[in-house]
Coordinates of C-alpha atoms and ligand atoms in Angstrom, one line a residue:
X1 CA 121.8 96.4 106.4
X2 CA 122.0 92.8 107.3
X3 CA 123.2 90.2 105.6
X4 CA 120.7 86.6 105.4
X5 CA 119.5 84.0 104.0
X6 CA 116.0 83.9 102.9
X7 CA 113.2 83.4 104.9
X8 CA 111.9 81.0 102.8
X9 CA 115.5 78.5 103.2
X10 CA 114.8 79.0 106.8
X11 CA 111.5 77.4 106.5
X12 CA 112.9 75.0 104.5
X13 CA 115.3 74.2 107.3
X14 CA 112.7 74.6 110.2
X15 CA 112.4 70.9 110.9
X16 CA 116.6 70.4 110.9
X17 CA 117.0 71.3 114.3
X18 CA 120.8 71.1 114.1
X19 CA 121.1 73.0 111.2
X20 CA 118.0 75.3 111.4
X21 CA 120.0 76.8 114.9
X22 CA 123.2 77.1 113.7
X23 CA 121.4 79.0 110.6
X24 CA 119.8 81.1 112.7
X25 CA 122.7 82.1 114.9
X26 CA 124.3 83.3 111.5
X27 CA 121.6 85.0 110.3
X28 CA 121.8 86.5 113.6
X29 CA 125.7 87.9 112.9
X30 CA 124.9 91.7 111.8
X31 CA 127.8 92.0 108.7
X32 CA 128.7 95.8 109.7
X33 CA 129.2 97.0 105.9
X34 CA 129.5 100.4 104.8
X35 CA 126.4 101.9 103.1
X36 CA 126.7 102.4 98.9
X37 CA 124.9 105.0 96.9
X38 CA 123.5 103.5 94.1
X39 CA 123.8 104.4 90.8
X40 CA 126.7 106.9 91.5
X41 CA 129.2 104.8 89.5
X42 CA 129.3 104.6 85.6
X43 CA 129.1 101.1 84.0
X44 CA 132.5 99.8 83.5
X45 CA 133.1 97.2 80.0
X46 CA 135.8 94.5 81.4
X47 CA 139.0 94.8 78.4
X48 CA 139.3 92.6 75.6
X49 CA 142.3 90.6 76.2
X50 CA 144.6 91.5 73.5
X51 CA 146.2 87.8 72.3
X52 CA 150.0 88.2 72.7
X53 CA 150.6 86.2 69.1
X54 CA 148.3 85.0 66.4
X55 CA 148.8 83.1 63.1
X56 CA 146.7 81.7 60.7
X57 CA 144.3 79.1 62.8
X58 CA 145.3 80.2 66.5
X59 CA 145.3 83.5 68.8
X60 CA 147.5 82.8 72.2
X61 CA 146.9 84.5 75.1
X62 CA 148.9 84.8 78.3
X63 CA 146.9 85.3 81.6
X64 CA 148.4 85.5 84.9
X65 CA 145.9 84.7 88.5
X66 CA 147.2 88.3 90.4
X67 CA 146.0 89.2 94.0
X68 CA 145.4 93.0 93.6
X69 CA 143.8 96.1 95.2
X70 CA 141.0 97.4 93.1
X71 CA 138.8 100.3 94.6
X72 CA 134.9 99.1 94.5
X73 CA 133.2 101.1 96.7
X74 CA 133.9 104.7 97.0
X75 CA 136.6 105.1 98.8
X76 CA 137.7 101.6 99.9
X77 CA 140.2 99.0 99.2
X78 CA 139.2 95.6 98.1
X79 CA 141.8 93.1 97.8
X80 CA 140.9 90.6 94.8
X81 CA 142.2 87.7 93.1
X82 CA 141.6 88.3 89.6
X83 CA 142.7 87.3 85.8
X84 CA 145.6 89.9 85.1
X85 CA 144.7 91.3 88.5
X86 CA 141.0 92.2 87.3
X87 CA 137.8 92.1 88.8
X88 CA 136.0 91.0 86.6
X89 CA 139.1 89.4 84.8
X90 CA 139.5 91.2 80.8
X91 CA 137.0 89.5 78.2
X92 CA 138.5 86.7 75.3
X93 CA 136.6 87.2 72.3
X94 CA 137.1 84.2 70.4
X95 CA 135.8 83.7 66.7
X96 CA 134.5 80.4 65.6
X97 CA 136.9 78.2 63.7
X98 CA 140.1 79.6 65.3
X99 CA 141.6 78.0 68.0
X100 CA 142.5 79.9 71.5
X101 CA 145.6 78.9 73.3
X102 CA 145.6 80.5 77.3
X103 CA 148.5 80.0 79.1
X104 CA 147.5 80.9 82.9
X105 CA 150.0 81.2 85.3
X106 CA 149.3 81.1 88.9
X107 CA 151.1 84.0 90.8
X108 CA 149.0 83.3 94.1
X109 CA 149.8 81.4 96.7
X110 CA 146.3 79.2 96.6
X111 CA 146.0 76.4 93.9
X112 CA 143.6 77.0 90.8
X113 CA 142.2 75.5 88.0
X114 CA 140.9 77.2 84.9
X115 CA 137.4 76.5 83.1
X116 CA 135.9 77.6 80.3
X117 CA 131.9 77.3 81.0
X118 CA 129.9 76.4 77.7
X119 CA 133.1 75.7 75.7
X120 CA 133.4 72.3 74.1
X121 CA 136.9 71.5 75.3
X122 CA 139.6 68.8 75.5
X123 CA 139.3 67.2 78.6
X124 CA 142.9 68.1 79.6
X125 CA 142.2 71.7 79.0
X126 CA 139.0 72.1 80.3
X127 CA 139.7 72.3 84.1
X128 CA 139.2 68.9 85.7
X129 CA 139.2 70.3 89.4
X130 CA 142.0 67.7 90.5
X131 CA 144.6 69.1 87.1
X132 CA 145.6 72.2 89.3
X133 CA 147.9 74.6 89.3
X134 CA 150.2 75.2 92.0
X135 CA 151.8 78.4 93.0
X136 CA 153.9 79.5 90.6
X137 CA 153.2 77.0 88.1
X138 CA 151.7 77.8 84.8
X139 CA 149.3 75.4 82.1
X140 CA 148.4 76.0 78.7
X141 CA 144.7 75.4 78.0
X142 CA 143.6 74.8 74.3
X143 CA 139.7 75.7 73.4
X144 CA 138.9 75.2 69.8
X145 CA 136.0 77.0 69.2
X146 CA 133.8 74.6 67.4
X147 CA 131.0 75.8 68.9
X148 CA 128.1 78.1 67.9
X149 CA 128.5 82.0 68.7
X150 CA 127.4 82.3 72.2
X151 CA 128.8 84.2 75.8
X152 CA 130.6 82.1 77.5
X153 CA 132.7 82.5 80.6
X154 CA 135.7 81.6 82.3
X155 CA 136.3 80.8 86.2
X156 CA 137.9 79.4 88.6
X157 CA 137.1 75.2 89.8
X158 CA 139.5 74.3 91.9
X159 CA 138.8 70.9 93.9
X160 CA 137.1 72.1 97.1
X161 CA 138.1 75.8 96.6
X162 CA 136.0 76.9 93.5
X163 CA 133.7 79.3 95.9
X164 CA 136.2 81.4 97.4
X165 CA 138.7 81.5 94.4
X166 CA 135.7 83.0 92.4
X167 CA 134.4 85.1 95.2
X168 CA 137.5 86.2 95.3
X169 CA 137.2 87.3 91.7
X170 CA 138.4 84.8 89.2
X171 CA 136.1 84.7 86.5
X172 CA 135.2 86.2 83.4
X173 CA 133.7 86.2 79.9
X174 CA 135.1 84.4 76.6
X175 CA 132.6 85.7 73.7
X176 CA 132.4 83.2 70.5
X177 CA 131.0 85.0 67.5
X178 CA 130.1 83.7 64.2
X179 CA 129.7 84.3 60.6
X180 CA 125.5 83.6 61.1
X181 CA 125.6 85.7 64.0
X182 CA 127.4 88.9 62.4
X183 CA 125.2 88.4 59.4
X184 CA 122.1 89.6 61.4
X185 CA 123.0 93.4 62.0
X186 CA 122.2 92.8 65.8
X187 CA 123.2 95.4 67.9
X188 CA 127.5 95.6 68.0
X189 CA 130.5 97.4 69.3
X190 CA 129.6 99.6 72.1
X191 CA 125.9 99.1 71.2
X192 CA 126.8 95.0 72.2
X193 CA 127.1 95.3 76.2
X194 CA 128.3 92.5 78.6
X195 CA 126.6 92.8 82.3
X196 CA 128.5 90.4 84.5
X197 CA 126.6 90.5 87.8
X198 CA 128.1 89.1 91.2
X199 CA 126.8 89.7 94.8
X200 CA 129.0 90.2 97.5
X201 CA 129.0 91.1 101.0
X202 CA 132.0 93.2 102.5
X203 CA 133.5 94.4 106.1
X204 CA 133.5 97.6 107.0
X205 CA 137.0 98.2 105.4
X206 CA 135.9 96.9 102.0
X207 CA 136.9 93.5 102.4
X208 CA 135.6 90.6 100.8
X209 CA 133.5 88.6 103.3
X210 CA 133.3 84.9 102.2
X211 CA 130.6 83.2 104.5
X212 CA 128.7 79.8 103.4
X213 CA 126.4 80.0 106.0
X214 CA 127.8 76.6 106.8
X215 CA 128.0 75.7 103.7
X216 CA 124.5 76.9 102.1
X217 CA 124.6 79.7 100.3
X218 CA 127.8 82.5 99.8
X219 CA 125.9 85.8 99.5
X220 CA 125.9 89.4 99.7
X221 CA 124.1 92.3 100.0
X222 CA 125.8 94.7 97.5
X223 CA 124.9 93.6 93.9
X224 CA 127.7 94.4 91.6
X225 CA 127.9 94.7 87.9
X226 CA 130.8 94.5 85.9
X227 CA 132.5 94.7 89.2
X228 CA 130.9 97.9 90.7
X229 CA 127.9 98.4 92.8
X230 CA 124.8 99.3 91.2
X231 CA 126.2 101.2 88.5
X232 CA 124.4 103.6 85.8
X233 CA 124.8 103.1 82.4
X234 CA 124.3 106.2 79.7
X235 CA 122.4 105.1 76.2
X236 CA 120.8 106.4 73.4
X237 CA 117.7 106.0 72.3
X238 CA 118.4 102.6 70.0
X239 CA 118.2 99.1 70.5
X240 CA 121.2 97.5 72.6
X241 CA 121.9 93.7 73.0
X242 CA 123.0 92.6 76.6
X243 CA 124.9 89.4 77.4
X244 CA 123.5 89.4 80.9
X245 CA 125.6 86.4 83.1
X246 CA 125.0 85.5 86.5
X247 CA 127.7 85.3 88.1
X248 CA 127.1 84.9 91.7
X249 CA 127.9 82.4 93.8
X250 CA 124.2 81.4 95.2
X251 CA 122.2 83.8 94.0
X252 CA 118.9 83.3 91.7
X253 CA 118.1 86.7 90.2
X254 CA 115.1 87.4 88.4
X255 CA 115.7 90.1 85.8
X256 CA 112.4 92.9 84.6
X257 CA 112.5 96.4 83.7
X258 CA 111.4 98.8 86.2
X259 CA 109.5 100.2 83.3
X260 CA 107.2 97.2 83.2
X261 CA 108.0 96.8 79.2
X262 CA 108.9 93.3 78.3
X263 CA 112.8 92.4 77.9
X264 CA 112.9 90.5 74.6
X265 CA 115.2 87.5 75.0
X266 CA 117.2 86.3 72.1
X267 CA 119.9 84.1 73.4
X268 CA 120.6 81.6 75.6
X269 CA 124.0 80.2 77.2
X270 CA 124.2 78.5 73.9
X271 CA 123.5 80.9 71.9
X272 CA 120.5 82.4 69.4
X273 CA 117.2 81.3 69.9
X274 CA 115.0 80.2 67.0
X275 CA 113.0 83.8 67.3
X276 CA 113.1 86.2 69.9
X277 CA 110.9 85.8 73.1
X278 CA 108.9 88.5 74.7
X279 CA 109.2 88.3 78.5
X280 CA 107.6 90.2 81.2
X281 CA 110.3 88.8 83.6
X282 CA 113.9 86.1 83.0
X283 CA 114.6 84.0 85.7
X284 CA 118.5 83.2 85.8
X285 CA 120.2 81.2 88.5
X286 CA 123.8 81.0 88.9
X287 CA 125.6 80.3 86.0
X288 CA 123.1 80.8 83.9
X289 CA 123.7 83.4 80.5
X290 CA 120.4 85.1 78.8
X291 CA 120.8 87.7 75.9
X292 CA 118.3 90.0 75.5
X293 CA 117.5 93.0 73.7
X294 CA 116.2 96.7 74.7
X295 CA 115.0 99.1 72.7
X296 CA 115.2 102.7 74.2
X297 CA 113.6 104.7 71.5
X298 CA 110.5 103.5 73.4
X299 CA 112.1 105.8 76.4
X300 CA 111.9 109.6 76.1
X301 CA 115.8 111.3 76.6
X302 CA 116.1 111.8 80.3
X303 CA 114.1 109.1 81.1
X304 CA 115.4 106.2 83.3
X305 CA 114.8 102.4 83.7
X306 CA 116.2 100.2 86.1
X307 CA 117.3 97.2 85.5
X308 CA 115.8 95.0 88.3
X309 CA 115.9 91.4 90.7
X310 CA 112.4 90.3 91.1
X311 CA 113.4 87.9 93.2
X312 CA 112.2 88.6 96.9
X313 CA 115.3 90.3 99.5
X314 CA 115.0 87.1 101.5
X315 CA 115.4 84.9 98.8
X316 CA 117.8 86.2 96.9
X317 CA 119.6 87.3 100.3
X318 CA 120.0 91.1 98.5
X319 CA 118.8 94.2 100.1
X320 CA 117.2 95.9 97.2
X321 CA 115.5 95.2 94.1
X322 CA 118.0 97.1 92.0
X323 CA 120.4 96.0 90.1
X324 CA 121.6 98.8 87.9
X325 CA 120.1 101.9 85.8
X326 CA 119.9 102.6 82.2
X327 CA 119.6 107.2 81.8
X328 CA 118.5 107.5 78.2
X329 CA 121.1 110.5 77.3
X330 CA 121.0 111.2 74.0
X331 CA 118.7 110.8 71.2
X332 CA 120.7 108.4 68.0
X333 CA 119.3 106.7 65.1
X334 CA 119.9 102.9 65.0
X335 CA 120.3 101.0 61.8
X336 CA 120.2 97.7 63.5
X337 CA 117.9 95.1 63.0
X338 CA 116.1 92.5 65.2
X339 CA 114.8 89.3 62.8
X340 CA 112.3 88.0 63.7
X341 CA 114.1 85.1 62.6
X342 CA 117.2 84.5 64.7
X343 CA 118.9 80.9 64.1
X344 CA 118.0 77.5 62.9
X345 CA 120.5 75.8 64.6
X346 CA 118.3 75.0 67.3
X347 CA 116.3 71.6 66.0
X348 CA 115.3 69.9 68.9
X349 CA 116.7 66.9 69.4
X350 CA 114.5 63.9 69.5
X351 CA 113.5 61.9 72.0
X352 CA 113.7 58.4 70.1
X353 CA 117.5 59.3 69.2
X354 CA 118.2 58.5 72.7
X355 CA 120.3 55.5 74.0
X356 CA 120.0 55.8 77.4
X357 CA 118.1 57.5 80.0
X358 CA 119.8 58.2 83.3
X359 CA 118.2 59.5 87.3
X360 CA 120.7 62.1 88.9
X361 CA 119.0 63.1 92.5
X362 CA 120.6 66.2 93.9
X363 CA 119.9 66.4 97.8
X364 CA 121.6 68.1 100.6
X365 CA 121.5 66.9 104.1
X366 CA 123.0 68.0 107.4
X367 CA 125.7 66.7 108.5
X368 CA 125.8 66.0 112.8
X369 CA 129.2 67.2 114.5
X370 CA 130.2 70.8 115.8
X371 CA 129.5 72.8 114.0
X372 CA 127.2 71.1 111.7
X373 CA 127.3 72.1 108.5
X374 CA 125.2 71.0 105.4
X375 CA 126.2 68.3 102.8
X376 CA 125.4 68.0 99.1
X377 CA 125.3 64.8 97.2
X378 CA 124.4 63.6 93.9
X379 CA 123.1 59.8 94.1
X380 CA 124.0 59.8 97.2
X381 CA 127.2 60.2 97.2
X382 CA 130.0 62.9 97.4
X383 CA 132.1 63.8 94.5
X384 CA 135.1 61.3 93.8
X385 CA 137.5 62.4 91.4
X386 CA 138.6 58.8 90.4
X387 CA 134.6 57.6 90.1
X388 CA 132.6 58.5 87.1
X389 CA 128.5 58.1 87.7
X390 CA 128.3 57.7 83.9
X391 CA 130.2 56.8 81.1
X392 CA 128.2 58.0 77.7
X393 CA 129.4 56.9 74.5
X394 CA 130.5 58.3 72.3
X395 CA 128.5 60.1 69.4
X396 CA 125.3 58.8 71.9
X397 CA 122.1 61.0 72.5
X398 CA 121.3 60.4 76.6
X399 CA 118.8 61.9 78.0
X400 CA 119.4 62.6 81.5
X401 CA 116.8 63.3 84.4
X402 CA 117.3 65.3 87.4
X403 CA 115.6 65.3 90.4
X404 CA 116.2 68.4 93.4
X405 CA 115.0 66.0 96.7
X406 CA 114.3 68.0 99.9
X407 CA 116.1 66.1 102.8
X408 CA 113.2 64.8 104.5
X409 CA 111.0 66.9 102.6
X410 CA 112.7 70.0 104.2
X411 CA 116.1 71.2 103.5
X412 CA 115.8 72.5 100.1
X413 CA 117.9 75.3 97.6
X414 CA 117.7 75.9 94.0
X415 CA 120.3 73.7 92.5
X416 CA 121.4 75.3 89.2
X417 CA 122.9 71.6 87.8
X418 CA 125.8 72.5 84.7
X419 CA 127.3 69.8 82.5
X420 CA 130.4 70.0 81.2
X421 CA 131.3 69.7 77.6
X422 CA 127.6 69.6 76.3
X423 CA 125.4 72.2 75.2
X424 CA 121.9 70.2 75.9
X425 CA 118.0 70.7 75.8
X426 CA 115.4 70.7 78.2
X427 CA 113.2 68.9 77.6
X428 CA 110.7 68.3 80.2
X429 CA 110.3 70.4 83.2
X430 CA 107.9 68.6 86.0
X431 CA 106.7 66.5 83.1
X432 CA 105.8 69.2 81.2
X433 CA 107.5 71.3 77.9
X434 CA 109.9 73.8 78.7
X435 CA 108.8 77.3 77.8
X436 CA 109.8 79.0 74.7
X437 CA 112.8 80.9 75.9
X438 CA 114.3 77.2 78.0
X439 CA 113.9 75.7 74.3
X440 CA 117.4 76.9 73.0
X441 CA 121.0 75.5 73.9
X442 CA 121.6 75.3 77.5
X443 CA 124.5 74.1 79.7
X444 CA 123.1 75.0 82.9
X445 CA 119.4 74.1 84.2
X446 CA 118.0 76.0 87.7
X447 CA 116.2 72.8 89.7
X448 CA 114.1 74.0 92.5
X449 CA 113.6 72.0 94.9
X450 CA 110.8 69.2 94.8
X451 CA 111.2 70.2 90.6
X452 CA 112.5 67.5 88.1
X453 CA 114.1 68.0 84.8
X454 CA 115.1 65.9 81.7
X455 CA 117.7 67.1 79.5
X456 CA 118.8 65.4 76.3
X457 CA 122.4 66.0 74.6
X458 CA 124.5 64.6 72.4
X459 CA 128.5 63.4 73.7
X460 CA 130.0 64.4 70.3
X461 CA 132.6 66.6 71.3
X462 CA 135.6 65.0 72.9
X463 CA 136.3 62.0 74.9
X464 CA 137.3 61.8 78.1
X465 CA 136.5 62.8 82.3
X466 CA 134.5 65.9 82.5
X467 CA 132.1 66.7 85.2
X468 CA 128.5 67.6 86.3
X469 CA 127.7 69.5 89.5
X470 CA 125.5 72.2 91.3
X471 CA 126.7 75.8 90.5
X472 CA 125.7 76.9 93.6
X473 CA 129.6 76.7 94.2
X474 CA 129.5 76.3 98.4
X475 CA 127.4 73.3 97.0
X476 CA 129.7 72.1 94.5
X477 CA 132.6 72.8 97.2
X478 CA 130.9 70.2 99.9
X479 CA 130.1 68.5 97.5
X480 CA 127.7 67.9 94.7
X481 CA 129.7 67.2 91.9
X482 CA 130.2 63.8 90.0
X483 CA 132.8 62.8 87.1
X484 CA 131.1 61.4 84.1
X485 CA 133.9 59.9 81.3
X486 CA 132.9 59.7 77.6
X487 CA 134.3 56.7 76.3
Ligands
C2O501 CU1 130.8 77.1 85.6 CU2 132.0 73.3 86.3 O1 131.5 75.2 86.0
CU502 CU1 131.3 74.2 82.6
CU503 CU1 122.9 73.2 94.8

């Protein structure tokens, strides 16, 4: 096994001399890793964080950032930095209406910053990568839960250091659930299944092995869910809703049933859909959060479907199309409903109700020394903590347009572009409608390259500095980011 990136970057970097070689001569570097079964581990369900007080409008939590040994392939050690020493770090269920207070304290000895991703947050608690917490130190982040029921997650951003610290294992998920939602008799409890799914590649020891591929891409090999390698998950023959997060550094999965039966999408990172969507396939970059349902009475008992990464080896830079494995165990009857009418908090928002309409170009280029190394930029420019590219008002509708430019019409990667503090709608893609299942709340939109996309939102939440960047994170790290300030 070998790990790379994809044939088709390397195209895209053919004419970059510079950068094209030194590619090369990485993609050269054999990472000796030890061979995993698959589907020999069960699926593990991250803990729900238990709040260590609650009274009548808050639940507090206490989280501390703990280096720790966790055992992820058979047999091996893997040193991690995770939430309460987890990997993935234990799940907040929130409820909509009451307010979370976290209080994270650092016990490593590399800085962090916390951030909740889709949350609709304070600007002092919602992770501005410079507010960080020193070794040691501890900060209280508040996250009022205004917003609609949706999976969420929280993760490391750290100025500069947001790749490794979550490669590392700092991140997890933060579930907000609603009175609408619960009144839908959607699939729940242990019938309501979170799929975190992270690539990684590792040494022969079982270490970690963070490598940017000078500063492109942080991939592995070995696709993990819920923090184990292709793991196999036991169900019943009933409907199940999955809360399916990419979690990877830089790497676009596309998800499809080895069965070749449609996964029906219901949710979005911001939540319910109007309806459900039937899909052969669901592309989700980095970041991204889709919800889907599947319904294994279709399946006879002792059947099995994998779930599966369309995406080509070399573009995804994973070895196989696998990603886990669904054995239909036992037969169960399911009282659980899916509407065909899911929400309708979804209106789109018009067009005409927009103030202002702003160009973001997101473009990488190489950068000339020894090594060279690769550079990402938004408007040209690198991120600057005490510069904001916009200032909405506000209460304002903007509608901003983003453009993924090739260097020279040749270095190119996806660029999965996430703003803070919004939930927004795409709403042109290419100049054309999004499709169906893009029409519901997003806070993350997958650019590829040569692509443009408009998104409109609305700044209503808080005011303040917040940020926009790539979630490709050795992108965001080098360093496609910008501050924006709602004033
Ligand atoms: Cu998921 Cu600015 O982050
Ligand atoms: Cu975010
Ligand atoms: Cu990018």
């Amino acid at each position: 096994m070998r790990q790379r990136i994809s044939r088709r970057e390397l195209l895209a970097l053919g004419g970059t001399a510079v950068l094209a070689s030194s590619a090369v001569r990485d993609v050269a570097v054999e990472a000796r890793r030890p061979t995993v079964p698959k589907f020999r581990s069960r699926l593990p369900i991250p803990a729900i964080l238990q709040p260590v007080k609650t009274d009548a409008t808050t639940d507090y939590y206490d989280i501390s950032h703990r280096e720790a040994e966790v055992e992820i392939l058979p047999g091996l050690r893997t040193t991690i930095w995770g939430y309460e020493g987890r990997f993935p770090g234990p799940t907040i269920e929130a409820r909509r209406g009451r307010t979370a207070v976290v209080r994270h304290t650092n016990r490593l000895r590399v800085h962090t910053v916390v951030h909740l991703h889709g949350g609709v947050t304070p600007a002092d608690s919602d992770g501005f990568p410079t507010d960080m917490i020193l070794p040691g130190a501890s900060r209280t982040y508040t996250y009022p839960n205004e917003g609609r029921a949706a999976t969420l997650w929280y993760h490391d951003h750290a100025m500069d250091a947001t790749g490794k610290n979550v490669y590392m294992g700092l991140a997890g998920l933060y579930i907000i659930r609603d009175d609408a939602e619960s009144a839908l008799n959607l699939p729940r409890g242990a019938y309501d299944v979170p799929l975190v799914i992270q690539d990684r590649a590792f040494d022969a020891r079982g270490a970690f092995v963070y490598d940017t591929f000078r500063q492109l891409a942080a991939k592995g090999g070995t696709i993990l869910v819920n923090g184990v390698p292709w793991p196999r998950f036991e169900v019943a023959t009933r409907k199940y809703r999955l809360r399916i997060a990419n979690a990877s550094n830089a790497t676009p999965l596309r998800l499809a049933l080895s069965s070749g039966l449609p996964l029906v999408q219901i949710a979005t990172e911001g939540g319910l859909l109007p309806r459900p969507v039937r899909l052969s396939s669901i592309p989700l970059a980095m970041a991204e959060r889709v919800e889907v349902v599947i319904d294994f009475s279709t399946y006879p008992v002792g059947s099995t479907v994998v779930l599966q990464n369309l995406n080509d080896a070399n573009l995804s830079g994973v070895m196989s199309p696998e990603i886990m494995r669904f054995d239909v165990v036992r037969p169960e009857a399911d009282d659980t409903a899916l509407p065909e009418r899911l929400s309708d908090d979804v209106r789109p928002i018009p067009v005409s109700a927009a103030v202002r309409t702003s160009e973001f170009v997101f473009a990488g280029r190489p950068m000339l020394g020894l090594p060279p190394r690769s550079m990402w930029h938004i408007n040209g420019r690198r991120f600057d903590a005490d510069r904001a590219i916009a200032t909405p008002r506000f209460g304002d509708v903007e509608i901003w347009h983003i453009h993924n430019r090739r260097w020279l019409g040749l270095l190119g990667l996806v660029h999965p572009v996430h703003v803070h503090l919004v939930n927004f709608q795409v709403i042109e893609r290419n100049g054309q409608p999004p499709l169906a299942h893009k029409t519901g709340w997003k806070d993350t939109v997958s650019v590829d390259p040569g692509e443009d996309v408009k998104i409109a939102m609305r700044f209503d939440g808080f005011h303040g500095r917040y940020v926009m960047h790539c979630h490709n994170l050795e992108h965001e790290d080098h360093s496609m980011m910008a501050r924006f300030d709602v004033v």
